[in-house]
Coordinates of C-alpha atoms in Angstrom, one line a residue:
Chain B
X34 CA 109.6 70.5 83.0
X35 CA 106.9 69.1 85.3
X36 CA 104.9 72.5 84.9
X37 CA 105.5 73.3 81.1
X38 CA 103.6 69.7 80.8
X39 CA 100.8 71.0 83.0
X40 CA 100.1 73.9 81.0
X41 CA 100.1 72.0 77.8
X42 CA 97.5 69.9 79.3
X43 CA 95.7 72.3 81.0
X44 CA 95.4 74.1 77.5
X45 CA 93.2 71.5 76.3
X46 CA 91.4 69.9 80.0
X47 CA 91.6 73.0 82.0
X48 CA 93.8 73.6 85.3
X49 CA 92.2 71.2 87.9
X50 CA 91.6 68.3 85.1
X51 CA 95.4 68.7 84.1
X52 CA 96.9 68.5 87.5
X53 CA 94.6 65.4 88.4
X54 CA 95.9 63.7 84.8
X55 CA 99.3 64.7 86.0
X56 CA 98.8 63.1 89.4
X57 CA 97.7 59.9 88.1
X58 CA 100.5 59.6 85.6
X59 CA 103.2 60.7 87.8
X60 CA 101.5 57.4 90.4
X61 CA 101.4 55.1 87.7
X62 CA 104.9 55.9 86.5
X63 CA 106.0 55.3 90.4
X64 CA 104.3 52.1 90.5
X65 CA 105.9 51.1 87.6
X66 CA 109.0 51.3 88.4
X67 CA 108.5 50.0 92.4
X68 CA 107.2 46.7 90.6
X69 CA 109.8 46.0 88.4
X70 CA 112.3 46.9 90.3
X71 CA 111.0 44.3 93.2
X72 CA 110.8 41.8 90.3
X73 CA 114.1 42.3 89.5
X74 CA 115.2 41.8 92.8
X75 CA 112.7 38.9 93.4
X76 CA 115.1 37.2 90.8
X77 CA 117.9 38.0 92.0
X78 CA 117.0 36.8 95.3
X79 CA 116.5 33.4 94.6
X80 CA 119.8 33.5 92.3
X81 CA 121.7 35.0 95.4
X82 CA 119.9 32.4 97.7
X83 CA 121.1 29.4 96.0
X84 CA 124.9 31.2 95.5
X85 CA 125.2 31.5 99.5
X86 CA 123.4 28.4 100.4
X87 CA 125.4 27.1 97.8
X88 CA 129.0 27.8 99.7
X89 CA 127.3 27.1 103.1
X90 CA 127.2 23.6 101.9
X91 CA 130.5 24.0 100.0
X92 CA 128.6 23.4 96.6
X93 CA 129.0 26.7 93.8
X94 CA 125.1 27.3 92.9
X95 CA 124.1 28.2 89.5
X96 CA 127.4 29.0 87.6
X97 CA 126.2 27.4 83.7
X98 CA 123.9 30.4 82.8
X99 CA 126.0 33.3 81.8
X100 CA 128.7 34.3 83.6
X101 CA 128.4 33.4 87.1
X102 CA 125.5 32.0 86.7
X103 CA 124.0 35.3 86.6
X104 CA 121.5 34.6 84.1
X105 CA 120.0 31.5 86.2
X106 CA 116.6 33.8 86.9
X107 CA 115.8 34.3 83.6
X108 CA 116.2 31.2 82.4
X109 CA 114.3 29.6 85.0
X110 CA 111.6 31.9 84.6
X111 CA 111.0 31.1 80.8
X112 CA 110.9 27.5 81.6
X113 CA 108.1 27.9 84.3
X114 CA 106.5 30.2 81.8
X115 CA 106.4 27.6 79.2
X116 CA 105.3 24.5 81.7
X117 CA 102.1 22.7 80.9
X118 CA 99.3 24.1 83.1
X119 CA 98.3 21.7 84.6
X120 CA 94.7 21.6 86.6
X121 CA 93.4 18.4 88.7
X122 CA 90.2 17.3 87.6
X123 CA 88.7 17.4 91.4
X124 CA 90.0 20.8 91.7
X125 CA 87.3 23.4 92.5
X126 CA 88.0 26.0 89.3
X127 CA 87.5 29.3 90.3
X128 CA 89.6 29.7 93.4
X129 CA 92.1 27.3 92.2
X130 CA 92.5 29.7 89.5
X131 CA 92.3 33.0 92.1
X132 CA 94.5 31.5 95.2
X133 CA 97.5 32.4 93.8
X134 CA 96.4 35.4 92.3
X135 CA 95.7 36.4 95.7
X136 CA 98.6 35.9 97.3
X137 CA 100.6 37.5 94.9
X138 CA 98.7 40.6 94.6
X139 CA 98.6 41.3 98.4
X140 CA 102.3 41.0 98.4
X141 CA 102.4 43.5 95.6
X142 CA 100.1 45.4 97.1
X143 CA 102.1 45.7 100.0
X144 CA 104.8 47.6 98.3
X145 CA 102.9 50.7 98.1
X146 CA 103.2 51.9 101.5
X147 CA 106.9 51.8 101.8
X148 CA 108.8 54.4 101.7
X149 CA 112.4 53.5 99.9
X150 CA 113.8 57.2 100.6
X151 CA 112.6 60.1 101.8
X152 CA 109.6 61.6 99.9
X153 CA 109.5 58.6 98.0
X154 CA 106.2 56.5 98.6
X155 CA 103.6 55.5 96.1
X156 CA 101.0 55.8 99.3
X157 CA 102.1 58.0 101.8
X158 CA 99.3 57.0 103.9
X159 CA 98.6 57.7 108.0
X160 CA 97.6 54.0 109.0
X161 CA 100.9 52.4 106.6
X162 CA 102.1 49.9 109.6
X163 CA 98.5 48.7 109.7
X164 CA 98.3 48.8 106.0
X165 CA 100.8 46.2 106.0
X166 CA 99.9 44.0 108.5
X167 CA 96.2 43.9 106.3
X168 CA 98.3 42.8 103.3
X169 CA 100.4 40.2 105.3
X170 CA 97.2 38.7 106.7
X171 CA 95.5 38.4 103.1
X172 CA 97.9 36.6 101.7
X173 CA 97.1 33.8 104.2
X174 CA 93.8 33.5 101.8
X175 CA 96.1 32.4 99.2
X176 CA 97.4 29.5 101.0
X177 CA 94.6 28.5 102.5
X178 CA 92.7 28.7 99.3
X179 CA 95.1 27.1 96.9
X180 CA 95.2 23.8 99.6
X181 CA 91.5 23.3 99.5
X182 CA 90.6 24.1 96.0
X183 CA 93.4 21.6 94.5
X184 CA 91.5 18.6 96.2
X185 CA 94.5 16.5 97.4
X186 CA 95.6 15.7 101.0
X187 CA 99.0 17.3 100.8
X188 CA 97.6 20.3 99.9
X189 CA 95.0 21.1 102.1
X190 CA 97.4 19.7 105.2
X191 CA 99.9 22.4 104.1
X192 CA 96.9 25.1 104.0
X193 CA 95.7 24.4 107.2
X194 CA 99.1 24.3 109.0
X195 CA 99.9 27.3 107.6
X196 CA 96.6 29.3 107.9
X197 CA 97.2 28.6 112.3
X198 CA 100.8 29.7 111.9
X199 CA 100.1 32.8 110.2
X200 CA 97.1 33.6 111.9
X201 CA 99.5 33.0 115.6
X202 CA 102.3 34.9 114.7
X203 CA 100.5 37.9 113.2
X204 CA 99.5 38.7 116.6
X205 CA 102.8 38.3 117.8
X206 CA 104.1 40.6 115.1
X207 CA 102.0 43.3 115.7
X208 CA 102.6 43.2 118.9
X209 CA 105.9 43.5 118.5
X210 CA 105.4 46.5 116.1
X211 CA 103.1 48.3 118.8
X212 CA 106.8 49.4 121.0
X213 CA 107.8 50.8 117.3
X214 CA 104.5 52.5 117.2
X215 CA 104.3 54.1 121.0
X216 CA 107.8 55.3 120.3
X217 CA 107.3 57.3 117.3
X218 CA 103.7 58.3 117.6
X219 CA 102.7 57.6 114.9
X220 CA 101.5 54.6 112.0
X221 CA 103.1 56.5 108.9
X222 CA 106.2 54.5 107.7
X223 CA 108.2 57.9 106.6
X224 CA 107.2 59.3 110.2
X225 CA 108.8 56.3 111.6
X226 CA 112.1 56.6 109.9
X227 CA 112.2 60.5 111.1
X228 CA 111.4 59.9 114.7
X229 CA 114.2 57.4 114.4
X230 CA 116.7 59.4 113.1
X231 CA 115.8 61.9 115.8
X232 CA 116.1 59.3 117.9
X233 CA 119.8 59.6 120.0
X234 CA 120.8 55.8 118.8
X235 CA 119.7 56.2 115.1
X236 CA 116.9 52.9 114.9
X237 CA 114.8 51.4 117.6
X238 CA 116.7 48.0 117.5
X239 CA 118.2 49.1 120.4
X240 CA 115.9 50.2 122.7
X241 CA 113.4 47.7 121.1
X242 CA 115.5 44.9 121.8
X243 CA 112.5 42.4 122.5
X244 CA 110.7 43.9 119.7
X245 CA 113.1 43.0 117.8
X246 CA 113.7 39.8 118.8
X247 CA 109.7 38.9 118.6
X248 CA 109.0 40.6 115.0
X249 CA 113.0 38.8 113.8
X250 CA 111.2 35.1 114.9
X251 CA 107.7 36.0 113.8
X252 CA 109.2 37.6 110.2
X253 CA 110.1 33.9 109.5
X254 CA 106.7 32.5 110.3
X255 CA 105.2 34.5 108.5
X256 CA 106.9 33.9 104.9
X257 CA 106.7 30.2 105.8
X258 CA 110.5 30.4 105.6
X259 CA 112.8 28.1 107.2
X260 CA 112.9 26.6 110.3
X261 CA 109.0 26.8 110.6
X262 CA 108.4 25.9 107.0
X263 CA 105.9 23.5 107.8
X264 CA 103.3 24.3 105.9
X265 CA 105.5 22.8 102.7
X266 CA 107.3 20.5 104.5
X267 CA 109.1 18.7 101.7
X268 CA 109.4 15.3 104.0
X269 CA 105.8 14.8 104.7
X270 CA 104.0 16.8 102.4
X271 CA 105.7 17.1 98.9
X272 CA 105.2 20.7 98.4
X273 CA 102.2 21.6 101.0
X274 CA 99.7 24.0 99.7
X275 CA 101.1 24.4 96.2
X276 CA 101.5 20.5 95.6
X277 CA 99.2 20.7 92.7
X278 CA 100.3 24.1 90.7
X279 CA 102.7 24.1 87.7
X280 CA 103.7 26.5 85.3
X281 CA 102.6 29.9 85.9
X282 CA 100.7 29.7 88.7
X283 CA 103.1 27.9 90.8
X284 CA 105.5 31.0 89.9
X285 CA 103.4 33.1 91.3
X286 CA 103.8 31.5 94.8
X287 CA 106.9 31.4 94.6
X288 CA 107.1 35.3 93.3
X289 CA 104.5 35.8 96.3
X290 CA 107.0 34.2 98.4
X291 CA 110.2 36.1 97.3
X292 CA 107.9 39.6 97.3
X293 CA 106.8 38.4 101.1
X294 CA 110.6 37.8 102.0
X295 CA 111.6 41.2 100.5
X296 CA 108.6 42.8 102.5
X297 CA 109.2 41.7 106.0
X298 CA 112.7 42.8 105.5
X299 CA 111.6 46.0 104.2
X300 CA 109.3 46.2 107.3
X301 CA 112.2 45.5 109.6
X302 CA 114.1 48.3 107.9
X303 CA 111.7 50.3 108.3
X304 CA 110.6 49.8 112.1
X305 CA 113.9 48.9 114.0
X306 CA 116.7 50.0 111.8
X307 CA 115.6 53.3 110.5
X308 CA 115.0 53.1 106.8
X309 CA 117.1 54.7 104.8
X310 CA 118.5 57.2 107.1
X311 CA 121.9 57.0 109.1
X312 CA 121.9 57.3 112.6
X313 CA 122.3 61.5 113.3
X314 CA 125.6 61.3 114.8
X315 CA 127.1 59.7 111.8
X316 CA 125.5 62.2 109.3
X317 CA 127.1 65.5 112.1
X318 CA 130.3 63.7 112.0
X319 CA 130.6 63.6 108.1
X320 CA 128.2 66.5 107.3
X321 CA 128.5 66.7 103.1
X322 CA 126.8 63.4 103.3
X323 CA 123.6 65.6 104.0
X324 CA 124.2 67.6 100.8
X325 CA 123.8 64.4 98.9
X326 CA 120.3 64.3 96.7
X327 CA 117.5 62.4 98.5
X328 CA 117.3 59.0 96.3
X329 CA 121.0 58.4 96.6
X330 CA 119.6 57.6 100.4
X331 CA 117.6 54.1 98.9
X332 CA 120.9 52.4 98.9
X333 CA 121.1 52.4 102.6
X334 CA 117.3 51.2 102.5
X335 CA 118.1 48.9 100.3
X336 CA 121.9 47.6 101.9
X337 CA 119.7 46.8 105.5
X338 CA 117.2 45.2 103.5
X339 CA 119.9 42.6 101.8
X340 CA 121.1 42.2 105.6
X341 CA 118.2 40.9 106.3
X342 CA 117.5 39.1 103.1
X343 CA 121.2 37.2 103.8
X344 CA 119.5 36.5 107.2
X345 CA 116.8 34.3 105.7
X346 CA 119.3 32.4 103.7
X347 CA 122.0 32.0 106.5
X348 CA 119.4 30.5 108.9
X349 CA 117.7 28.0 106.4
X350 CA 121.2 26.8 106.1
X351 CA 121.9 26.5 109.4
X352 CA 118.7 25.5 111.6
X353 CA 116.6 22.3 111.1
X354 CA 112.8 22.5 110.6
X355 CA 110.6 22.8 113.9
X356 CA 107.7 20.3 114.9
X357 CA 104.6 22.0 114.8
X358 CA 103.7 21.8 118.1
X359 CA 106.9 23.0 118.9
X360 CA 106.1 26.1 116.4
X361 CA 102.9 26.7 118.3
X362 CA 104.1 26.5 121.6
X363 CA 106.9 28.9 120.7
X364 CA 104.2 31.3 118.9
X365 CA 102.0 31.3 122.1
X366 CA 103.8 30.9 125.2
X367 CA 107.2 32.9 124.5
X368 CA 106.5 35.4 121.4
X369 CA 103.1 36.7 122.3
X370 CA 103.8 37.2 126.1
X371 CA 107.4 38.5 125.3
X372 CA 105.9 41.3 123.1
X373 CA 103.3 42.0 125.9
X374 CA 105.9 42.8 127.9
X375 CA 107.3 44.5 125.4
X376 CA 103.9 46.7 124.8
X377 CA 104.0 47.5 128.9
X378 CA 107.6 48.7 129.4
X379 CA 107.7 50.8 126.2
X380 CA 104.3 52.2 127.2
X381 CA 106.0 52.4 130.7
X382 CA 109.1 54.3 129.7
X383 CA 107.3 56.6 127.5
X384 CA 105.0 58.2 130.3
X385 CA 108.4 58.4 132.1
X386 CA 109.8 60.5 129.1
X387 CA 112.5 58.4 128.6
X388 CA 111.6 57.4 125.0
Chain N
X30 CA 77.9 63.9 93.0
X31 CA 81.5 61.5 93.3
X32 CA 80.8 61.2 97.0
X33 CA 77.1 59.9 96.0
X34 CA 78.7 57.3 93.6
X35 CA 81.3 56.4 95.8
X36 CA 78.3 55.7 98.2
X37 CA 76.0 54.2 96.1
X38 CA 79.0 52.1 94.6
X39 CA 79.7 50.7 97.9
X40 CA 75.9 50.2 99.2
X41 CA 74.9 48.4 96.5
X42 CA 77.7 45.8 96.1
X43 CA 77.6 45.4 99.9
X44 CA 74.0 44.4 99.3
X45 CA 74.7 42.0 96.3
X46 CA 77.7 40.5 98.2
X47 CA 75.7 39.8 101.2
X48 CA 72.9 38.1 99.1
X49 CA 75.9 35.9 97.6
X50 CA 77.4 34.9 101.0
X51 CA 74.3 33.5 101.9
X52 CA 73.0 32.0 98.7
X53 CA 76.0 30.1 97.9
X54 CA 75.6 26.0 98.4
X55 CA 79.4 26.0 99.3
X56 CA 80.4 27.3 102.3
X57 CA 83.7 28.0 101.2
X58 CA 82.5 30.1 98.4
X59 CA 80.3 32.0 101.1
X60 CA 83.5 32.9 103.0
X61 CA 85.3 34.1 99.7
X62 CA 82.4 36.4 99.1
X63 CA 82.2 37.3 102.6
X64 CA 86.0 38.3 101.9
X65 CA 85.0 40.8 99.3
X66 CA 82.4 42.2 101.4
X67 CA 84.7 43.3 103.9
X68 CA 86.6 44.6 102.2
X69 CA 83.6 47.2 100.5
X70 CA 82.7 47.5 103.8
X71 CA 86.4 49.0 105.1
X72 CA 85.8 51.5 101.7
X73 CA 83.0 53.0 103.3
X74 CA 84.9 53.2 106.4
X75 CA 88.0 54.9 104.3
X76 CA 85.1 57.3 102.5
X77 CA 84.2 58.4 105.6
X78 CA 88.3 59.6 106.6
X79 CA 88.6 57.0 109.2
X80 CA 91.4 55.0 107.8
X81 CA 92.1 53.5 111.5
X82 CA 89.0 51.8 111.8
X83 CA 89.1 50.3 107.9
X84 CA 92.3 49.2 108.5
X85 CA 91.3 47.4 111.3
X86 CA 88.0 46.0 109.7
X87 CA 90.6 43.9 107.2
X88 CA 92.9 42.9 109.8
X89 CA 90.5 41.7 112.7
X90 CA 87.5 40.5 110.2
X91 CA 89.3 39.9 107.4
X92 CA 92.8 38.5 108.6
X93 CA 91.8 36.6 111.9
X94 CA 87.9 36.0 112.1
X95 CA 87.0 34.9 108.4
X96 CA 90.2 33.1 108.3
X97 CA 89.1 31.2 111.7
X98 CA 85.7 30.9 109.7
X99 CA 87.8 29.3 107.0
X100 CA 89.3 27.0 109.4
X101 CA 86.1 26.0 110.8
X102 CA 83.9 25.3 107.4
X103 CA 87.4 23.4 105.9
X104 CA 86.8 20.8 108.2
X105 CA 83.4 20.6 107.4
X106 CA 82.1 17.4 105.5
X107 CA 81.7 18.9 102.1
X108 CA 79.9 16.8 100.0
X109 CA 77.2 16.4 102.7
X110 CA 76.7 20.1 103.4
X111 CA 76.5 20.5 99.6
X112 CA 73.0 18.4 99.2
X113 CA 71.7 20.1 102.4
X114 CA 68.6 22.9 101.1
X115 CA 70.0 26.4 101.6
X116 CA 67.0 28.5 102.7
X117 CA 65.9 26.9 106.2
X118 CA 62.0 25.5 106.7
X119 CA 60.8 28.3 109.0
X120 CA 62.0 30.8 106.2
X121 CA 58.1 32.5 107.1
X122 CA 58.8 33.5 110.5
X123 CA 62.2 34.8 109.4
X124 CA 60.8 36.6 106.2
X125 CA 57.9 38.4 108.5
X126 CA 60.6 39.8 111.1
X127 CA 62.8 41.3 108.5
X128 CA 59.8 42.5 106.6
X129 CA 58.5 44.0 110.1
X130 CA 61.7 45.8 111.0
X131 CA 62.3 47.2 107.1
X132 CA 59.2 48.7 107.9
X133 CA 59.5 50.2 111.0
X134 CA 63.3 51.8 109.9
X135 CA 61.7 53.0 107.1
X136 CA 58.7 54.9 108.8
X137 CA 61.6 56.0 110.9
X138 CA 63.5 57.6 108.3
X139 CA 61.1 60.4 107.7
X140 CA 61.5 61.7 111.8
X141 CA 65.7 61.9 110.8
X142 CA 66.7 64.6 112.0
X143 CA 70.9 65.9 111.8
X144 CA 72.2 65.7 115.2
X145 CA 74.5 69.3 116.1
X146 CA 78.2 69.0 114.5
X147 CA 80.4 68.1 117.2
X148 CA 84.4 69.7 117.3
X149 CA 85.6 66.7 115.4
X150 CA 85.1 67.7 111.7
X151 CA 86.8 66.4 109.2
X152 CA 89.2 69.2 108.9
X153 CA 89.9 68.1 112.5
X154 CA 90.6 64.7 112.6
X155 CA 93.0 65.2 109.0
X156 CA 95.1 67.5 111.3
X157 CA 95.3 65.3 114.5
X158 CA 95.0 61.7 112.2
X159 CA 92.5 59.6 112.9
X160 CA 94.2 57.2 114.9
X161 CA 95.5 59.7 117.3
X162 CA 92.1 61.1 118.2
X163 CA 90.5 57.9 118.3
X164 CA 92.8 56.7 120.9
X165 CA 92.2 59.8 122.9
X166 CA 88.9 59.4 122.9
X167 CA 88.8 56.1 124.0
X168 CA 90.7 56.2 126.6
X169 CA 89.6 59.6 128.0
X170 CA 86.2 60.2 127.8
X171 CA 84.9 56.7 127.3
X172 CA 87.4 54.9 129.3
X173 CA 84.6 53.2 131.1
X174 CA 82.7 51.5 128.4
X175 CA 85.3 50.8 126.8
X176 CA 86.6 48.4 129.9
X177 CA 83.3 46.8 129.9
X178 CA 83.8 45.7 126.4
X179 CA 87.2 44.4 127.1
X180 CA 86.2 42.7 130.1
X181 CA 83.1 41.0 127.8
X182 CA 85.5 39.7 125.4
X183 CA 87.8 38.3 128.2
X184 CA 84.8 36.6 129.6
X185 CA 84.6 35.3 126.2
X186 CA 88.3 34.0 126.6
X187 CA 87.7 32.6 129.8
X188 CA 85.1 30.6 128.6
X189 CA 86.2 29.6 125.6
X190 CA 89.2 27.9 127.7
X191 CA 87.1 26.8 130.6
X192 CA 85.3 24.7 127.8
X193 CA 88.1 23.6 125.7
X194 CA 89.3 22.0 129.2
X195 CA 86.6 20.2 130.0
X196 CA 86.5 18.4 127.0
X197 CA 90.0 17.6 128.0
X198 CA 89.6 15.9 131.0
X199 CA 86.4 13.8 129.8

């Protein structure tokens, strides 16, 4: 079908002009559909957060919109679509207006490295872990931003706590990424997933135990997710950074947020529990699953990444928040030195030939 | 004639953001410009194939230094660096050394000549990735300055805690 359309275009455009349109169109179909499906989720998410936090605490979440509750998202949605926007008049304009623009973008952005099944990238790129960890670190402009430009002391408390906390535990997530990267050999996200499916376990959890462990605790830090939510600490700083938003920009954070959440857990996938592949001995031991087409593979991508998403939810029900110079000391004195080590043996191992 | 666009593109914003970063009264608004001129600085790095090195320009300048920047002018007094002059008295002296080097870099343009084409084409580096033969590079055949950077920057470290600990103790 593909090439009949080509040389109906290239009728009128010419050959190369036709496959470049084609290109472009076939992209922007791709990221189409890679936003609004992570929207969809993104609403679902927070639906599916307040369900299990819900019976954690032995309440039943949402159940008045629809059945189940299941409309919940929408409805909250048109409300904070038709809020009042409201700005404070010491707010400095222009970036209060860009902040969450900002975060929300770079989250977005973020999607278009990863690969939900094989083939099936909007950027196959070389440098995607890297790409990434940009993205993650330019969403910490948002926050900061947003607290300083709304010109009130909650706000700019929560930005600069959580400008230091992202900024700490950056380092110790790519650290904790760089065992990931020495044992594939490579920064591309889909060359990742094959070396671990080449890989005798399946995913690099296992040997990458500490890796694990460092990019798991950082993960949360990072999303400003429970325990170290500090940066909107409700008990000491109403909101933090997004104190003064309403309407549509404050659903934008919490979009950003939800996108973030979604992200690190897509990362994860990715890096330690081999994306949407099964582990080879599985896939020998039931061999007509390999006759299966390639985008029936997204729902194991997408199964790890609600393991991880239920992860978020189970621990802010379970832990309390952290003091921040507990979060700091935690950040600098365990996670960083732990995915040193980390960075050594793998190195280590490698030369060996035992990776 | 794209790759001149692309080129011109990115020179001339870099140029405009640059005279924004340090025309702004607010210092904040400086650093937000500053942002954007990373940024069109990691495009030329990307124009040129070596994706490593622009993704690193967002993370280390972008994602750590100018957020450290950030940090810094935050905590500034605002309102009193907003009534402070932007352009500095001795604006003369600084005006005849730039003036003096645009000169002497532009008489040195016309004795340019193109160095020989080493084995790392571009053709090259797409089939090993850039990364890779970065890395190779550095830790092969200029291993050595390459430790004497790292051991400035730790020197850097040292002293930065050396001081932080004196103020400490006083």
């Amino acid at each position: 079908m593909i090439s009949s359309v080509t040389s109906f275009l290239a009728s009128f455009v010419g050959e190369p002009m036709a496959d470049m349109i084609l290109n472009i169109v076939i992209i922007l179909i791709k990221v189409a559909v890679v936003i609004v499906g992570t929207l969809l989720h993104v609403a679902y998410a927070t639906y599916w957060e307040r369900k299990v936090i819900g019976h954690m605490q032995l309440r039943l979440g949402p159940r008045e919109v629809g059945p189940f509750g299941l409309l919940q998202p929408f409805a909250d949605g048109v409300k904070l679509f038709f809020k009042e926007d409201i700005i404070p008049a010491d707010a400095d304009k222009p970036i209060f207006y860009l902040a969450p623009v900002i975060f929300f973008t770079s989250a977005l952005t973020s999607l278009s490295v990863l690969p939900f099944f094989d083939g099936f990238a909007v950027a196959n790129i070389n440098v995607g872990l890297l790409f990434l960890l940009a993205m993650s670190s330019l969403g910490a402009y948002g926050i900061v931003m947003s607290g300083w430009s709304a010109g009130s002391k909650y706000s700019f408390l929560g930005g600069l706590r959580s400008a230091s906390q992202v900024i700490s535990y950056e380092i110790a997530m790519g650290l904790s990424l760089v065992g990931v990267m020495i044992m594939a050999g490579s920064l591309n996200l889909t060359e990742i997933v094959r070396a671990q499916y080449n890989y005798p376990t399946g995913f690099y959890a296992i040997p990458q135990i500490l890796g694990f462990f460092v990019f798991f605790v950082a993960m949360f830090a990072e999303t400003n997710r429970l325990p170290f939510d500090l940066p909107e600490a409700e008990s000491e700083l109403v909101a933090g950074y997004f104190t003064e938003y309403s309407g549509f920009r404050f659903a934008m954070f919490f979009l950003g947020e939800y996108t973030g959440m979604l992200i690190m857990s897509s990362i994860g996938t990715v890096c330690f529990l081999g994306g949407w592949t099964l582990p080879k001995f599985v896939m020998e031991a039931l061999p007509f699953l390999s006759e299966l087409p390639n985008f029936v593979w997204i729902v194991v991508f997408l199964a790890k990444v609600y393991v991880f998403m239920f992860l978020f939810y189970w621990v802010r029900a379970t832990l309390p928040r952290y003091r921040y110079d507990q979060l700091m000391n935690i950040g600098w004195k365990l996670l960083i030195p732990l995915a040193l080590v980390n960075v050594v043996f793998s190195g280590t191992l490698k030369i060996m030939g035992w990776f | 004639m794209l790759q001149q666009l692309f080129f011109g593109y990115y020179a001339f914003m870099i140029i405009i953001l640059s005279l924004l970063v340090v025309t702004r009264g607010n210092p904040v608004h400086s650093v937000m410009w500053m942002l954007l001129l990373f940024f069109h600085i990691a495009g030329l790095y990307l124009f040129l194939n070596a994706e490593f090195i622009a993704a690193i320009q967002v993370i280390v300048y972008a994602g750590a230094i100018l957020v450290l920047f950030l940090f810094v002018v935050l905590l500034l007094n605002l309102r009193e660096e907003l009534s402070l002059r932007q352009i500095a008295g001795s604006w003369p002296a600084a005006f005849f050394i730039v003036a003096a080097l645009f000169i002497t870099v532009t008489a040195a343009l016309g004795a340019y000549v193109q160095g020989p084409v080493g084995s790392y084409s571009i053709e090259a580096i797409r089939s090993e990735t850039h990364t890779k033969a970065l890395g190779r590079l550095l830790y092969t055949e200029y291993l050595f300055p390459f430790e004497i950077a790292s051991l400035i920057l730790l020197v850097a470290v040292v002293g930065a805690v050396v001081l932080a600990k004196r103020k400490l103790r006083s």
